[in-house]
Structures are given as C-alpha cells and as structure tokens.
Short mmCIF file of C-alpha atoms and ligand atoms in Angstrom, two decimals:
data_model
loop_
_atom_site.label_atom_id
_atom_site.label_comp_id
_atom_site.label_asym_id
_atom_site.label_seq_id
_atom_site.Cartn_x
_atom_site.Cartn_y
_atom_site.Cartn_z
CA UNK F 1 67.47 79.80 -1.66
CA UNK F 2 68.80 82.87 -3.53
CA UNK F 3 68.16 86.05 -3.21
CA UNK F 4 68.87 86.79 -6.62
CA UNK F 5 65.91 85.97 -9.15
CA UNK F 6 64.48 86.88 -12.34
CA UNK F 7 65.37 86.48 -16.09
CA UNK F 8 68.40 88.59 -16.32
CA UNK F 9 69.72 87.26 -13.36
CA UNK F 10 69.29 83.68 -15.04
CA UNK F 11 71.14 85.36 -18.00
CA UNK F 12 74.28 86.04 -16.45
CA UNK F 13 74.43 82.89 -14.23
CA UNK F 14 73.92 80.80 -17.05
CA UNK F 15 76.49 82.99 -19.29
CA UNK F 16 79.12 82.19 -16.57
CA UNK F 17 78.12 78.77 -16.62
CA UNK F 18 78.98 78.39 -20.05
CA UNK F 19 82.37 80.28 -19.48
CA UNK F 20 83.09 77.94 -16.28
CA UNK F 21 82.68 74.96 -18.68
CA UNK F 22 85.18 76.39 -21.42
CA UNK F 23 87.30 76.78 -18.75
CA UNK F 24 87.02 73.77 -17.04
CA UNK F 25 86.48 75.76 -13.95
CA UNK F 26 85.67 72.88 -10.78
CA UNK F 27 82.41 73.36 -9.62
CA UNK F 28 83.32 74.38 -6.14
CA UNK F 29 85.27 76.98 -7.41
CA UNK F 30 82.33 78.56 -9.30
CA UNK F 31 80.14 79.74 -6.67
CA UNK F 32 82.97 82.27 -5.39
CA UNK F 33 83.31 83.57 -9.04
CA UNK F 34 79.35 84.22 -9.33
CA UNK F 35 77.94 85.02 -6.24
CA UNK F 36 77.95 88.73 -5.38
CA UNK F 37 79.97 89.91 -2.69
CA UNK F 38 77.47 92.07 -0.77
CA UNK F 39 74.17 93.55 -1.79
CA UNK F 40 72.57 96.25 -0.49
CA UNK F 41 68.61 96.94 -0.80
CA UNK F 42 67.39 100.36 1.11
CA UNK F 43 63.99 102.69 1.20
CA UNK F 44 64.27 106.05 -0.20
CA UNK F 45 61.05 108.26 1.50
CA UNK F 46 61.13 111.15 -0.33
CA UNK F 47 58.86 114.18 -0.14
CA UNK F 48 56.92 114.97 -3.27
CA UNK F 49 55.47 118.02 -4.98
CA UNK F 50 52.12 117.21 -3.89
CA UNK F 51 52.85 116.87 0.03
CA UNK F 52 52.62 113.46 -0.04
CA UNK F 53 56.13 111.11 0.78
CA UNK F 54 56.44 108.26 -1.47
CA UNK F 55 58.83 105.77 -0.75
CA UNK F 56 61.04 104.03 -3.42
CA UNK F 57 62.92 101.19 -3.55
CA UNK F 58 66.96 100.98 -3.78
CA UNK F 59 69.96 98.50 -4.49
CA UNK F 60 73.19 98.09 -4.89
CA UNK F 61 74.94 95.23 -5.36
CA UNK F 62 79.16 94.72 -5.60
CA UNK F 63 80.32 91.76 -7.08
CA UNK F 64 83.46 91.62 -5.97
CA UNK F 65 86.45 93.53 -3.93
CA UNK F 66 89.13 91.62 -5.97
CA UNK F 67 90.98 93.78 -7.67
CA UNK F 68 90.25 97.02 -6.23
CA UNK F 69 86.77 98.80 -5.37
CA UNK F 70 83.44 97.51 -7.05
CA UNK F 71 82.94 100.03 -10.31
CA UNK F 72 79.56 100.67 -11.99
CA UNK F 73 76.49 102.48 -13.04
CA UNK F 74 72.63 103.72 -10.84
CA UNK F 75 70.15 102.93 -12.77
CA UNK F 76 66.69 104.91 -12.59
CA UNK F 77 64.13 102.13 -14.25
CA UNK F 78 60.65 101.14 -13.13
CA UNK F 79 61.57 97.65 -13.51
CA UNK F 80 64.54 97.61 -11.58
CA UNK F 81 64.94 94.48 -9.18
CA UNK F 82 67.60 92.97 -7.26
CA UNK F 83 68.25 90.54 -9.86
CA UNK F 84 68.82 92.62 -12.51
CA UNK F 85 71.34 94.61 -10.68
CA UNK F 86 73.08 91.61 -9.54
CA UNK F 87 73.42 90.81 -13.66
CA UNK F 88 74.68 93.77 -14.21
CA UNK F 89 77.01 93.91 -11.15
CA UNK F 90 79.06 90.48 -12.69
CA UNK F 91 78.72 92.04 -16.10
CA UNK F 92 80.72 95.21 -14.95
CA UNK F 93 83.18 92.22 -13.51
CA UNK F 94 83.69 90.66 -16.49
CA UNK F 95 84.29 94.48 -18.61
CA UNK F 96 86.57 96.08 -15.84
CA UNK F 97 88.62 92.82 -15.47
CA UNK F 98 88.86 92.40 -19.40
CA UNK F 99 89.61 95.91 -19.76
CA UNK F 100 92.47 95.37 -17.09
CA UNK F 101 90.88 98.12 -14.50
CA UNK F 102 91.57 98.17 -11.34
CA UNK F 103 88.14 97.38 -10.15
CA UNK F 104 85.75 94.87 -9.04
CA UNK F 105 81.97 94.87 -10.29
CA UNK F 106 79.09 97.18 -8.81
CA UNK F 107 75.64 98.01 -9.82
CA UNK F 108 72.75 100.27 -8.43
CA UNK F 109 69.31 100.91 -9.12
CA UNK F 110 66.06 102.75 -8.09
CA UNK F 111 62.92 101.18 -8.99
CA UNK F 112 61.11 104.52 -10.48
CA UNK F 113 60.43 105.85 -13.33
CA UNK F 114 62.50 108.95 -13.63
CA UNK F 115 60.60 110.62 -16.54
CA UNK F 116 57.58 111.10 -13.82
CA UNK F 117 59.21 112.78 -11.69
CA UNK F 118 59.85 116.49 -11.46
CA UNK F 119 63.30 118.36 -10.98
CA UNK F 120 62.89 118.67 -7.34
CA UNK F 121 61.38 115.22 -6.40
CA UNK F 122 64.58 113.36 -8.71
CA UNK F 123 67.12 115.89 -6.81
CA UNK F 124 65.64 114.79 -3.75
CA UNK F 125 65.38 110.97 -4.59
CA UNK F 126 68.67 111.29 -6.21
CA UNK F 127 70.01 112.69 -2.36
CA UNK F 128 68.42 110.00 -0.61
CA UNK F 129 69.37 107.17 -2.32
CA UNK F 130 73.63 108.21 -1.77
CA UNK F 131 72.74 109.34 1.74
CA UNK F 132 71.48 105.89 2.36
CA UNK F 133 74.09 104.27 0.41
CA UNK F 134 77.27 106.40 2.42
CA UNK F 135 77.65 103.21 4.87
CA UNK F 136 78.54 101.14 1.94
CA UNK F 137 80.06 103.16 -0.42
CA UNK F 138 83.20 105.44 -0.82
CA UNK F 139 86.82 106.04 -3.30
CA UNK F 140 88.28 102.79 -2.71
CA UNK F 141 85.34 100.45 -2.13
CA UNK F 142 82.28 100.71 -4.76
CA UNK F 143 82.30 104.00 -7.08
CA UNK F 144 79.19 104.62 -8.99
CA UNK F 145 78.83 106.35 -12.44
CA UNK F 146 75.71 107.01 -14.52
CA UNK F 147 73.31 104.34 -16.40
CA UNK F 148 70.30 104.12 -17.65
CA UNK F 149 67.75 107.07 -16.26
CA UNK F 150 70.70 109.14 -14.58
CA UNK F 151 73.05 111.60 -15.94
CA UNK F 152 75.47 113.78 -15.41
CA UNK F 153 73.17 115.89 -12.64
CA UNK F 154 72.31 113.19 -10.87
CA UNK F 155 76.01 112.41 -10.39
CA UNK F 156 76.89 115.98 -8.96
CA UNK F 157 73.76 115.35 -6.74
CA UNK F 158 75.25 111.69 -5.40
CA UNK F 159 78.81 113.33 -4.93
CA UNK F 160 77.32 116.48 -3.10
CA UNK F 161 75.39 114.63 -0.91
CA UNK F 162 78.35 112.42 -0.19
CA UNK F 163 80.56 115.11 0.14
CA UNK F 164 78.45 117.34 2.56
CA UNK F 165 78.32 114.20 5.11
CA UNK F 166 82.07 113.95 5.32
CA UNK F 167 82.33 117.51 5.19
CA UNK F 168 85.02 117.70 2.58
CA UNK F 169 84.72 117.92 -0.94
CA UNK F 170 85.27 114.23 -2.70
CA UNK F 171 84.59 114.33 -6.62
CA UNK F 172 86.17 110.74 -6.69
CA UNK F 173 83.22 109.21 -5.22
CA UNK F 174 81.48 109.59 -8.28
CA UNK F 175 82.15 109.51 -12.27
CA UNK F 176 80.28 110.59 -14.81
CA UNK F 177 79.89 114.42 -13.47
CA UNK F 178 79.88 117.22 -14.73
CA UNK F 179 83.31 119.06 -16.07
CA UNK F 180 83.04 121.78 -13.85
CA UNK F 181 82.26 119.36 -10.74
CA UNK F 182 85.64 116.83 -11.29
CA UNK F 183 84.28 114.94 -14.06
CA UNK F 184 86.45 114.51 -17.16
CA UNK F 185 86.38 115.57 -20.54
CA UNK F 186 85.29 113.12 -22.70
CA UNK F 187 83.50 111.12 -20.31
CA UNK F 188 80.03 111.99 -22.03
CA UNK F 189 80.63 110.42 -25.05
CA UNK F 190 83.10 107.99 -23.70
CA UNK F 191 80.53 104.88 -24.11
CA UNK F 192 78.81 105.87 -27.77
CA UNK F 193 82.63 106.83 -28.99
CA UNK F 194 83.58 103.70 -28.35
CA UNK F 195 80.81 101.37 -29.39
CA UNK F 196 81.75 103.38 -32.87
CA UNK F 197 84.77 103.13 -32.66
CA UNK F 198 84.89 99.20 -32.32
CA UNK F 199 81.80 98.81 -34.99
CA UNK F 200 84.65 100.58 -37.57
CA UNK F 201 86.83 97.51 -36.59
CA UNK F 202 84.57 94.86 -36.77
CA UNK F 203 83.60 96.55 -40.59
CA UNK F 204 87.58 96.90 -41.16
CA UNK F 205 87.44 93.19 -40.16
CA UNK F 206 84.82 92.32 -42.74
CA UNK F 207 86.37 94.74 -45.85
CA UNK F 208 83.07 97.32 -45.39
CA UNK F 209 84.34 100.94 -46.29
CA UNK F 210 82.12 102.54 -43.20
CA UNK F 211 81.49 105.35 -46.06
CA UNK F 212 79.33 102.51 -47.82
CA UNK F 213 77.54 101.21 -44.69
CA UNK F 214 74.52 101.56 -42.99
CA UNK F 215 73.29 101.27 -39.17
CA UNK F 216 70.47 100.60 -37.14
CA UNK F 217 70.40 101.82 -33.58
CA UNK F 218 67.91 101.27 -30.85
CA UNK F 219 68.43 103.29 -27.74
CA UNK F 220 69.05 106.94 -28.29
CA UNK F 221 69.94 108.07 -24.78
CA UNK F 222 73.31 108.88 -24.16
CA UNK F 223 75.00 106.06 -25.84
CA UNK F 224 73.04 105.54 -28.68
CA UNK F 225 72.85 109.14 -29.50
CA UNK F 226 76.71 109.28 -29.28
CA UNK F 227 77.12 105.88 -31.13
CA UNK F 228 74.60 107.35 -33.80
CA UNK F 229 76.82 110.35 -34.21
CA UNK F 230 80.19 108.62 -33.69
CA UNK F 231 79.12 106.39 -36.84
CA UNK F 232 78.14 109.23 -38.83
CA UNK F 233 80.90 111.46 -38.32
CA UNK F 234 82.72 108.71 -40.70
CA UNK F 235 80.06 108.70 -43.72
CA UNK F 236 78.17 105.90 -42.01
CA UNK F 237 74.08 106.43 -42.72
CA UNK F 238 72.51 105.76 -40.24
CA UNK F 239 69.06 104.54 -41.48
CA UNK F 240 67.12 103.59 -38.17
CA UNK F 241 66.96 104.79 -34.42
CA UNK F 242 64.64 104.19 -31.56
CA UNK F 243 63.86 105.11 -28.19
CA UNK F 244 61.21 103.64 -25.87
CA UNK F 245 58.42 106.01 -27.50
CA UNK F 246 59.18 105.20 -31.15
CA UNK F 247 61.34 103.74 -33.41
CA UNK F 248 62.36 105.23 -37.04
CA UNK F 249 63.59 104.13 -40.96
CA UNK F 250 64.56 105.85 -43.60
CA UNK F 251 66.57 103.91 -46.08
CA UNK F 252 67.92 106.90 -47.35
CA UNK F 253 69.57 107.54 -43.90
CA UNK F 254 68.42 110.06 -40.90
CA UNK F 255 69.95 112.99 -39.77
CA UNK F 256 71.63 112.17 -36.43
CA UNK F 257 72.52 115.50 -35.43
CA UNK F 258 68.88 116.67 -35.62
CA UNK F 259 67.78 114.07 -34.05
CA UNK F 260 69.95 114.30 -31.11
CA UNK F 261 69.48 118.04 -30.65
CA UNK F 262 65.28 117.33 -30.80
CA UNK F 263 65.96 114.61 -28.09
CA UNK F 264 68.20 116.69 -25.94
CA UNK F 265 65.12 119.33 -26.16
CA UNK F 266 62.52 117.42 -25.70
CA UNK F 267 63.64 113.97 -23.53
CA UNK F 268 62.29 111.61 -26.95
CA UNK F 269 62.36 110.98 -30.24
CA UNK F 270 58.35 111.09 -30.31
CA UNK F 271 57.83 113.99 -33.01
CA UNK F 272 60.87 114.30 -34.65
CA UNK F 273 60.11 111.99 -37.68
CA UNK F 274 56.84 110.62 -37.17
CA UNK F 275 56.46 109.53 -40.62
CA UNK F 276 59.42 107.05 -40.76
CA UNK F 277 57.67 105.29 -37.65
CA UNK F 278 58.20 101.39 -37.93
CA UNK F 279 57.63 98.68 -35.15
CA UNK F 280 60.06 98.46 -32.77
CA UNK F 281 60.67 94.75 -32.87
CA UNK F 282 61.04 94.76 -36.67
CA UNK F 283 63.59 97.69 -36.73
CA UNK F 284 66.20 95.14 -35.41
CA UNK F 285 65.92 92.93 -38.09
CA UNK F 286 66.05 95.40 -40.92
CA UNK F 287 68.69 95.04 -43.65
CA UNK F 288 72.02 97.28 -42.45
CA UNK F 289 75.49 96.86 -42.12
CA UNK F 290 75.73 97.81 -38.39
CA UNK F 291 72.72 96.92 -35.80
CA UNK F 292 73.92 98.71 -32.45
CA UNK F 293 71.39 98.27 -29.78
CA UNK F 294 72.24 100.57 -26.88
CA UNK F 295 68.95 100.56 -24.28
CA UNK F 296 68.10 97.31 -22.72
CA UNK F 297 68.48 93.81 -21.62
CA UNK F 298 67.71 90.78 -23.76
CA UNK F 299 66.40 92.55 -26.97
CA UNK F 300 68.04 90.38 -29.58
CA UNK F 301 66.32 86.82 -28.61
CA UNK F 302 66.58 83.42 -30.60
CA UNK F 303 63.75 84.46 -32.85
CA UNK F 304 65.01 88.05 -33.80
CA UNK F 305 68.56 86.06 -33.98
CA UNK F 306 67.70 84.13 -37.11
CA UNK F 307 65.80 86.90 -38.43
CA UNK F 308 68.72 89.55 -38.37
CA UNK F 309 69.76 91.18 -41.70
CA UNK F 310 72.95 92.78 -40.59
CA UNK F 311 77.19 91.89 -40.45
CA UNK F 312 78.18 93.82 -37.62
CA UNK F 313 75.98 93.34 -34.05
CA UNK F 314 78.06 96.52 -31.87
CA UNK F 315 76.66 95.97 -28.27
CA UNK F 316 76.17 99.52 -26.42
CA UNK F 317 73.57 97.91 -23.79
CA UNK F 318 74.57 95.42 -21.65
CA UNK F 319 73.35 91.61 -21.94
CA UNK F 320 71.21 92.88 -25.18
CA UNK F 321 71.94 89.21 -26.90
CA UNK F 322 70.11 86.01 -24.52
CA UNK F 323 72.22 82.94 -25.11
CA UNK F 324 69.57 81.40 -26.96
CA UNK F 325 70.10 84.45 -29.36
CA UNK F 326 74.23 83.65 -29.35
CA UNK F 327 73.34 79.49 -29.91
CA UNK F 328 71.68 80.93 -33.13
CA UNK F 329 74.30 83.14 -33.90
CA UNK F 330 76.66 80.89 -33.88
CA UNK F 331 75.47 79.10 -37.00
CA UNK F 332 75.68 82.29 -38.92
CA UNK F 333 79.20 83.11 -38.99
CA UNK F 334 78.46 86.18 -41.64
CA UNK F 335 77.52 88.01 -38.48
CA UNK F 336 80.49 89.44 -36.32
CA UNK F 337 79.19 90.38 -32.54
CA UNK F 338 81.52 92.61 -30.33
CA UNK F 339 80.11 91.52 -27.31
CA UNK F 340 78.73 93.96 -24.28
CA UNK F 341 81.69 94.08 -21.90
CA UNK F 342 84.20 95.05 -24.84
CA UNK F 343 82.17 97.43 -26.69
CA UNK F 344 80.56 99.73 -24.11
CA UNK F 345 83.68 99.80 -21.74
CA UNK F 346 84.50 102.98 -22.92
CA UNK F 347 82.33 104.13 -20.12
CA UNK F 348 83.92 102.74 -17.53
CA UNK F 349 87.48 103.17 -19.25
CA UNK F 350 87.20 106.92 -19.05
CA UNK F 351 85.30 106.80 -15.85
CA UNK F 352 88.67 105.24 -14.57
CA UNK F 353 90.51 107.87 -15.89
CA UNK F 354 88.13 110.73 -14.42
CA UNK F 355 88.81 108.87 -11.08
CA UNK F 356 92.62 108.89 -11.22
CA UNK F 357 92.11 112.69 -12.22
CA UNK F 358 90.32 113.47 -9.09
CA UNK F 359 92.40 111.19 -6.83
CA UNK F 360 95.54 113.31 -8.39
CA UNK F 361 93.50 116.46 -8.67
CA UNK F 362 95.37 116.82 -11.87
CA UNK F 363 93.44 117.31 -15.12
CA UNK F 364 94.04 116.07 -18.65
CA UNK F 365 93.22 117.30 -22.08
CA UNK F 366 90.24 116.28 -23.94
CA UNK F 367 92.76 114.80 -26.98
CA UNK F 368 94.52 113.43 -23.90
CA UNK F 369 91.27 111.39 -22.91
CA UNK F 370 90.48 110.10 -26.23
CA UNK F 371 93.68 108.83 -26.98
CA UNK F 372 94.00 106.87 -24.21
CA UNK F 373 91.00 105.53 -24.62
CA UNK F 374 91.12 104.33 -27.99
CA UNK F 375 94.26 102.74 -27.45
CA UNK F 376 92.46 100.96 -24.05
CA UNK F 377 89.90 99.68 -26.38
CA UNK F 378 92.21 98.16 -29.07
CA UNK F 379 94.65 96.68 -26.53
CA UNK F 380 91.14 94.63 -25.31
CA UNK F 381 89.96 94.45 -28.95
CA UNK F 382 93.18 92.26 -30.20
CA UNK F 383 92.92 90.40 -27.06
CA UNK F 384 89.26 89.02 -28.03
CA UNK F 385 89.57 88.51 -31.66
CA UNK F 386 93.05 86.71 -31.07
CA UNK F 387 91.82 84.69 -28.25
CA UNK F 388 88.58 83.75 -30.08
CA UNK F 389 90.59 82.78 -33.07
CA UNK F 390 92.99 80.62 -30.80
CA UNK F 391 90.43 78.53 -29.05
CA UNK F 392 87.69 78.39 -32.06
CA UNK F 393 84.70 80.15 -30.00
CA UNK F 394 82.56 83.01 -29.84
CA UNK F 395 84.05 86.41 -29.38
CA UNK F 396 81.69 87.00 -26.39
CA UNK F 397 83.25 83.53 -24.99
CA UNK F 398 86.18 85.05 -25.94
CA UNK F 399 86.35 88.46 -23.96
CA UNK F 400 83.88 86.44 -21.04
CA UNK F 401 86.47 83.94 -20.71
CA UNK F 402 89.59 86.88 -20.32
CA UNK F 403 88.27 88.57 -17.79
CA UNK F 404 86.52 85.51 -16.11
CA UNK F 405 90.08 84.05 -15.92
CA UNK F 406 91.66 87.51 -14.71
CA UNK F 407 89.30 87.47 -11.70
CA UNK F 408 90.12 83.72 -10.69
CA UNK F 409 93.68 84.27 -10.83
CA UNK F 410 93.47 87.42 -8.34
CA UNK F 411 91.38 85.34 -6.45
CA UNK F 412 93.55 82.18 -6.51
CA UNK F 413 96.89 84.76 -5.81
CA UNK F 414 95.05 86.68 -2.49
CA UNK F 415 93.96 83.10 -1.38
CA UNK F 416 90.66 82.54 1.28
CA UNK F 417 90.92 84.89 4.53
CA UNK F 418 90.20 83.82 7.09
P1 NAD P 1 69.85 106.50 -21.18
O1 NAD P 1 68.88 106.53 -20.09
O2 NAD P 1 70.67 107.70 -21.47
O3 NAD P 1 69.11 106.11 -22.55
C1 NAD P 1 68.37 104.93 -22.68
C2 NAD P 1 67.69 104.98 -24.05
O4 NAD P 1 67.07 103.73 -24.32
C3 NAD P 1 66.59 106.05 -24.12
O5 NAD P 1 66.62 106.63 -25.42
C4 NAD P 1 65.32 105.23 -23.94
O6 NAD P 1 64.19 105.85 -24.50
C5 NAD P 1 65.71 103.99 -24.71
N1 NAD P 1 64.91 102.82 -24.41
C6 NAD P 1 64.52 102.34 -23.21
N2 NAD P 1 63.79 101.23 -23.37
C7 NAD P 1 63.73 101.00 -24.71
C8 NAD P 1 63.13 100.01 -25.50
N3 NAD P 1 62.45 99.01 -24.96
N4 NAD P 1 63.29 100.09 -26.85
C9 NAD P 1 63.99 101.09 -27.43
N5 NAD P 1 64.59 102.05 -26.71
C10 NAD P 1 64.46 102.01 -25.37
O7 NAD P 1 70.78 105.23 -20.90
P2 NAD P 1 72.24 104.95 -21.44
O8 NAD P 1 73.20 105.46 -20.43
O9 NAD P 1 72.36 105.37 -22.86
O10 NAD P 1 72.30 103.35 -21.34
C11 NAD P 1 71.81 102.52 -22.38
C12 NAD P 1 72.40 101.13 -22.24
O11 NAD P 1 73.83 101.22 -22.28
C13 NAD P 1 72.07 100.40 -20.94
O12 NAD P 1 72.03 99.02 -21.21
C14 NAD P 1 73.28 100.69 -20.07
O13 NAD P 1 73.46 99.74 -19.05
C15 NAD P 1 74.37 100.61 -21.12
N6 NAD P 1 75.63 101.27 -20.76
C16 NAD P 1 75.64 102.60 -20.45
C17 NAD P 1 76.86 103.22 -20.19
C18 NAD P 1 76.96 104.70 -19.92
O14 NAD P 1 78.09 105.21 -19.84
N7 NAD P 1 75.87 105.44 -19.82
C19 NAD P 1 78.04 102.46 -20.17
C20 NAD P 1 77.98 101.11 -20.51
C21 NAD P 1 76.77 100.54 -20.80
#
C-alpha cells in the first residue's frame, strides 16, 4: 500500500521510471530515489467571518534531506491532495538538484480555495497552517516559498507566525516575501523572467528573431503574467492568455501590460477583453511561435500533443506535459520543449539567493539578482541541450536524468545510516 495516489502522483512515478531505465538504475535502488522522505498531513480549524470554524486540510511532503534542507512552494488549491504534493515534492528534487542547489525537494498544500476566502479568514488559515507545520519545518530542514494560490503576504504571514513562536525574528524560514520583510529583489519575477528568458534560447536555437514571434500563454498569475511581459519586453506579441475564468486571442497580439495591471486590480482576466474569448482547450493548440503554459498539471495531453501548432513549448507550470503528451512529442522534432524543472527554476534559483541573503543578513542589488540568475539558468541550459544531444533523448530526459543522477550520487557518497 501507498499512501501516495492519484494521477499526478502516477505522473511523476512513472516519469522517474522512465529516467531509472535510461539510467540503468537497479531496481532496488529506485525506491530510495522516489519515495518521499517524510510527509506531513495536519487540520487547520480556523475561525471564520461568520462565527462558524471550518477546518481545512494540510500537507507537506519533503522528498529528500540529501543535499541540504527540502526547498519548495504552499500551494492554496481546492484540489490539493497528498499525491499531488508528493509529485511536486520529487519535481522540486529533480529542479534544485539540476540547478546544483543546495537543497532537497519539499512541497505543501491546503486543500481550499483561496479566492473564497476573505482577508482575515486566509491570514488566519495562512497562521495555522505554519503554526502546525513549526515541528517539521525550519532554515536548514524544509523552507517553503510561494505557489499556486499564495503570494508574497502569505509568506510574511508563514514567517511571522514562525518567528513569533521562537521569539526571534527568522526571515530565512521563508522565501518569496516581501522586500521590506527579508525577501529579495527580484524574487517576484524570478520564475516568469526566466521561463522568458529560456523561451529566447530555445527561439535563438531554432533561428526565430523573438521580434517576429508570437506566444500563447495560459496561466496569468504570477508567472504567466511575468512570462507574458518578459516576452514582450523583447518585441514578442503575445497573441493569447488565460486564466481559470477565461482564456483570450487576438492574432494581432494583446497588450500584456494592461492586462496584468486589470488582473492585479481585479484577481482575473474575466472583463478585460471579453470579446477575444476562445475555449480554453483550443487556445493551446493555436498557431504561435511560443506556447508557455504556466498554471497547472497535465494540460498538454497526447491529444492536444499532436494537435499543437507551435516550435517552442516554455514550461512555467510544473508537470504541464503527461508522458503520453512527450511519447507524441517525440515524433515531432519541429517542436523544442524546455522542460518544467529547467524553465521555472528561476523561482527557486532566486529563492536560494533570498535565503543566503537572510542567513548573511547582507543584501544585494536588484542588477545583482538578475545577473546571477541568468547566468544560473544558462549554466543548467547548456547542460540539458548538450546532454540531450550526447545521449540522443528528450531534453526533459535530459535535465530529469542530471539531476536524477546528482541525487544518487549524494546518496551513494553519504551511504545508508544506520
Ligand atoms: P498563481 O496562483 O499566481 O497563478 C495561477 C494562474 O493560473 C492564475 O492566473 C489562475 O487563474 C490560472 N489557472 C488556474 N487553473 C487554470 C486553468 N485550468 N486554466 C488556465 N488557467 C488556470 O500561481 P503561480 O505561482 O503563477 O504558479 C503557476 C504554475 O507555476 C504552477 O504550476 C506552479 O507550481 C508553477 N511554479 C510557480 C513558481 C513560483 O515562483 N510562483 C515557481 C515554479 C513553478
């Protein structure tokens, strides 16, 4: 029996799987690799608005302790189970290892919809949630950062809460805060900036002057909205967006800065361009130059795979492509994919730097920030396309298989205690 179920879950396992066989990894040896290290699954009670206390449902789940404390997002999402957290948890693995971080692979989640809550009732949820998780949590064993549903306030919440039960202030706890609370400059757009970032690469790759190309992005929290603008900064048009209340074309390209300023008002993208509404599914497979989706799990299946009109798939979300999706992707080779844990580590690159910044208490310039990170992101982006070149697979194989093998040998090296 497993604890861990579901389809995302079955995503992951199966993605290692196919990893494990590339690498000839023994069987016995793959169970260590997969399984998560500890996970944690708590009730929040909360009190709400309305007098009543609702109770809601919590995880977190770390990986692995190999090569330094577990790393990763909270995610706020009504569909947020144990499995899907455990996914997640390998998948930040796989990124911090590839990006050569000094951290092993965490994940947390709330089942709740945060978008029905009020101010108070998220602040208090938000409070709960790290209270419960202080046992199991702290600077040098599982640091959490934001993800879908949270932001930067919920972050100052989680490292206030944790900082008022030790009774000392600890920013490090936490990344993704806000400036004036330890977090770092740059950190907000860290993610989007570099999803752009590597989609100029991949186009640099395929001889497509970004100034001639288009994109498609579905998602437009925080990094689709920065990947939207990131892209557009350098002439890209950016012809459709999405969020989870509608999805918009406009072949003759959308502004991006107008739309991100209506969804920072409003939460959504519902009423900003209601007359370029198109159906969500078929926005993916609209013709464009750069498809970037950036909100959830397992949008880009086999069908939508063969279907797919672009040259350039940029992966802000994690596990957005099912490996029935890559199986058909591999047969057209006119598509290049920079797979999840290379192009949204620019989160968790820049969350790394925020927490050597607070560990140092020693702050860096914005310019600072970005440089480092861009330089972070090609030093992983050579090591993919050279290694998939080498070996004749996938670039997700690829960048899987580098920070698969990074984890093994830190295993292998600290041996089996006892
Ligand atoms: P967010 O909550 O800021 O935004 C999520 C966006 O996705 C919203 O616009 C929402 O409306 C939209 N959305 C949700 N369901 C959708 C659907 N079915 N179709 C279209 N749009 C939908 O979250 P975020 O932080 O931008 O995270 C987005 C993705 O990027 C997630 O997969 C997350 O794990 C991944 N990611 C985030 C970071 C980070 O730094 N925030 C880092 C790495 C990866």
């Amino acid at each position: 029996m497993t604890l861990f179920a579901g389809p995302v879950f079955e995503m992951a396992k199966r993605q290692f799987h196919i990893i494990a066989d590339h690498l000839e990894i023994p069987v016995d040896e793959r169970e260590r690799l997969l399984m998560p290290k500890r996970a944690i699954a708590v009730s929040c009670p909360i009190h709400m608005d309305d007098g009543r206390t609702a109770v809601f449902q919590g995880f977190r789940v770390q990986h692995h302790l190999t090569l330094g404390p577990a790393k990763g997002g909270t995610r706020f999402s009504a569909n947020v189970d144990l499995g899907e957290i455990a996914a997640l948890a390998i998948w930040m693995s796989w990124k911090c290892a590839l990006a050569e971080l000094p951290y092993g692979g965490g994940k947390g989640g709330v089942a709740v919809d945060p978008l029905s809550l009020s101010l108070r009732e998220l602040e208090n949820l938000s409070r709960r949630y790290m209270e419960e998780m202080i046992p199991f949590v702290g600077p040098r064993t599982d640091i959490m950062a934001p993800d879908m549903g949270t932001n930067e306030q919920v972050m100052a919440w989680f490292m206030d809460t944790y900082s008022m039960n030790k009774g000392v202030t600890i920013p490090e706890i936490v990344t993704g805060k806000p400036v004036g609370s330890g977090g770092t400059l740059g950190r907000r757009e860290a993610t989007g900036h570099g999803v752009a970032f590597l989609a100029f690469r991949a186009l640099d790759r395929l001889g497509i002057e970004p100034s001639r190309a288009t994109a498609i992005i579905q998602g437009f929290g925080n990094v689709g909205s920065h990947a939207a603008l990131g892209l557009a900064a350098r002439g890209v048009r950016v012809t459709g967006i999405s969020d989870h209340t509608i999805a918009l074309y406009d072949a003759r390209g959308l502004d991006v800065k107008a739309a991100a300023a209506y969804a920072a008002r409003h939460g959504v993208l519902k009423g900003f361009a209601d007359a370029a509404a198109v159906s969500p599914r078929d926005l993916l497979t609209l013709p464009c130059d750069v498809l970037a989706p950036c909100a959830v799990e397992r949008v880009i299946d086999g069908e939508i795979a063969a279907k797919l009109q672009c040259r350039v798939i940029a992966e802000g979300a994690n596990g957005p492509t099912t490996p029935e999706a890559d199986e058909a992707l591999a047969q057209r080779k006119e598509i290049f994919v920079v797979p999840d844990i290379l192009c949204n580590a620019g989160g968790v690159i820049v969350s790394y730097f925020e927490w050597v910044q607070d560990l140092q208490q020693y702050f860096w310039s914005r310019d600072e920030v970005m440089d480092k990170l861009e330089r972070a992101l090609d030093r992983s982006w050579s090591k993919v396309v050279e290694r998939a070149e080498k070996d004749g697979v996938s670039t997700r194989t690829a960048a899987m298989a580098i920070g698969v093998e990074r984890v093994r040998e830190a295993k292998r090296a600290r041996g089996l205690f006892p």
